[in-house]
Structure formats: C-alpha cells, structure tokens
Amino acid sequence: MTSIIHQSKTHPENRKLYNAHRILIVDDEPAILFAYRKLIEKVGMAVDISTNLEDAVKHIRKRHYLAVIADMRLTGTDNEDGLEFLRILRIECPATKMIIATGYGNSEIEKAAHGLGVSHFYEKPVQPSLILGALREFHAGVACPPFAVPS
C-alpha cells in the first residue's frame, strides 16, 4: 500500500494534483500553527509547518506548494524574517501563492509584501473564512478536484 501511495504522489502526471493540495505554514507561534493546520486539513489539503526562516527555506527547496501562509516576524524580535523568506520564495518558487498573516503589520511592510507578490495581507487574528477564501481562489487556477467545505 505504501508503494502505491508513493508512486501516486511522485508520478509526473500526479505531481501537480498532489502539490495543488499542499500548503506551507510559517509561524513561530505553536497555537497559530495548530489552528491553521486543523483548519486547512479539514478541507482536505496537506499541510507542512515551519517555525523559522531556515526551516521554511528547506521546505520550499524540498517540494512545491500551492501556497505559503507566513508571519512577518518569525524569531520573536523586531526582525522581519517574513520579508526575507518572501524574497527567497519569489526567486525559487515563483508560482507559489503567498498569504501574510501577521500581528506586526504596517503600511510599509504591507507595501513591501505586495511588491514581492503577496496577494493577501492580513492582520492577526485572521478570520478562518479569509484564509479558506484565499486558498479557494488559488486552488481555482489549478486543474484538479475542489477541496471540501467544512461543515
């Protein structure tokens, strides 16, 4: 059974479908990671998580994602690791969609994020419907079955 699953995920014809359902969440707050993961998995999408810039970069170099949901401050300091991550993501994975969910946003950071290709910039706390709406929008551009709607 494992080999069948492995083949289906890695077979060239199925990679787009498999990756169209995979999201990376980058945040240093365990409660946020838990909540977003549960929300997104509930609609049938696979989720990977990362708590820092270095780990997030390893994830995007290892596999492709439909979208990344990232915080701007990943280290708990005034550093804006999120912007650095967005720069790397834009260069290495230009087709990956980006959502920012931050508690430390301002118009300057939002403008910089939009300049790097972020289409959705939210201040925490973010309504779950906004996250799911953005993912549905991204997913609509991929030729694969729709994901479930939570009840």
PDB file of N, CA and C in Angstrom, residues 1 3 26 46 69-70 76 83 93 98 122 126 130 132 141 150:
ATOM      1  N   MET A   1       0.824  -1.197   0.000  1.00  0.00           N
ATOM      2  CA  MET A   1       0.000   0.000   0.000  1.00  0.00           C
ATOM      3  C   MET A   1       0.865   1.256   0.000  1.00  0.00           C
ATOM      4  N   SER A   3       3.821   1.695  -1.241  1.00  0.00           N
ATOM      5  CA  SER A   3       4.437   1.958  -2.542  1.00  0.00           C
ATOM      6  C   SER A   3       3.447   2.567  -3.528  1.00  0.00           C
ATOM      7  N   VAL A  26       4.148  29.072   7.915  1.00  0.00           N
ATOM      8  CA  VAL A  26       5.379  29.514   8.557  1.00  0.00           C
ATOM      9  C   VAL A  26       5.018  30.522   9.640  1.00  0.00           C
ATOM     10  N   ALA A  46      -3.122  19.037   2.321  1.00  0.00           N
ATOM     11  CA  ALA A  46      -1.974  18.632   3.123  1.00  0.00           C
ATOM     12  C   ALA A  46      -1.256  19.882   3.620  1.00  0.00           C
ATOM     13  N   ILE A  69       1.481  30.333   3.793  1.00  0.00           N
ATOM     14  CA  ILE A  69       0.907  31.296   4.734  1.00  0.00           C
ATOM     15  C   ILE A  69       2.017  31.606   5.724  1.00  0.00           C
ATOM     16  N   ALA A  70       2.448  32.866   5.794  1.00  0.00           N
ATOM     17  CA  ALA A  70       3.607  33.200   6.620  1.00  0.00           C
ATOM     18  C   ALA A  70       3.363  34.415   7.499  1.00  0.00           C
ATOM     19  N   GLY A  76      10.494  36.304  16.992  1.00  0.00           N
ATOM     20  CA  GLY A  76      10.063  36.942  18.225  1.00  0.00           C
ATOM     21  C   GLY A  76      10.769  38.257  18.489  1.00  0.00           C
ATOM     22  N   LEU A  83       9.762  38.953   5.371  1.00  0.00           N
ATOM     23  CA  LEU A  83      10.102  39.600   4.092  1.00  0.00           C
ATOM     24  C   LEU A  83      11.270  38.891   3.420  1.00  0.00           C
ATOM     25  N   CYS A  93      10.494  29.814  -6.085  1.00  0.00           N
ATOM     26  CA  CYS A  93       9.186  29.201  -6.384  1.00  0.00           C
ATOM     27  C   CYS A  93       8.219  30.275  -6.859  1.00  0.00           C
ATOM     28  N   MET A  98       1.154  33.465  -2.100  1.00  0.00           N
ATOM     29  CA  MET A  98       1.576  33.880  -0.764  1.00  0.00           C
ATOM     30  C   MET A  98       0.473  34.617  -0.020  1.00  0.00           C
ATOM     31  N   TYR A 122      -3.030  39.967   5.840  1.00  0.00           N
ATOM     32  CA  TYR A 122      -3.997  40.050   6.937  1.00  0.00           C
ATOM     33  C   TYR A 122      -3.315  40.358   8.260  1.00  0.00           C
ATOM     34  N   VAL A 126      -6.810  36.465  12.252  1.00  0.00           N
ATOM     35  CA  VAL A 126      -7.406  36.364  10.919  1.00  0.00           C
ATOM     36  C   VAL A 126      -8.623  35.440  10.985  1.00  0.00           C
ATOM     37  N   LEU A 130     -11.364  33.982   5.755  1.00  0.00           N
ATOM     38  CA  LEU A 130     -10.446  34.714   4.872  1.00  0.00           C
ATOM     39  C   LEU A 130      -9.340  33.800   4.352  1.00  0.00           C
ATOM     40  N   LEU A 132      -9.449  30.453   4.139  1.00  0.00           N
ATOM     41  CA  LEU A 132     -10.048  29.476   3.219  1.00  0.00           C
ATOM     42  C   LEU A 132     -10.463  30.116   1.901  1.00  0.00           C
ATOM     43  N   GLY A 141      -7.326  28.103  -9.840  1.00  0.00           N
ATOM     44  CA  GLY A 141      -6.470  28.193 -11.012  1.00  0.00           C
ATOM     45  C   GLY A 141      -5.728  26.912 -11.334  1.00  0.00           C
ATOM     46  N   PRO A 150     -15.789  22.919   4.977  1.00  0.00           N
ATOM     47  CA  PRO A 150     -16.062  22.440   6.327  1.00  0.00           C
ATOM     48  C   PRO A 150     -17.500  22.725   6.732  1.00  0.00           C
TER      49      PRO A 150
END
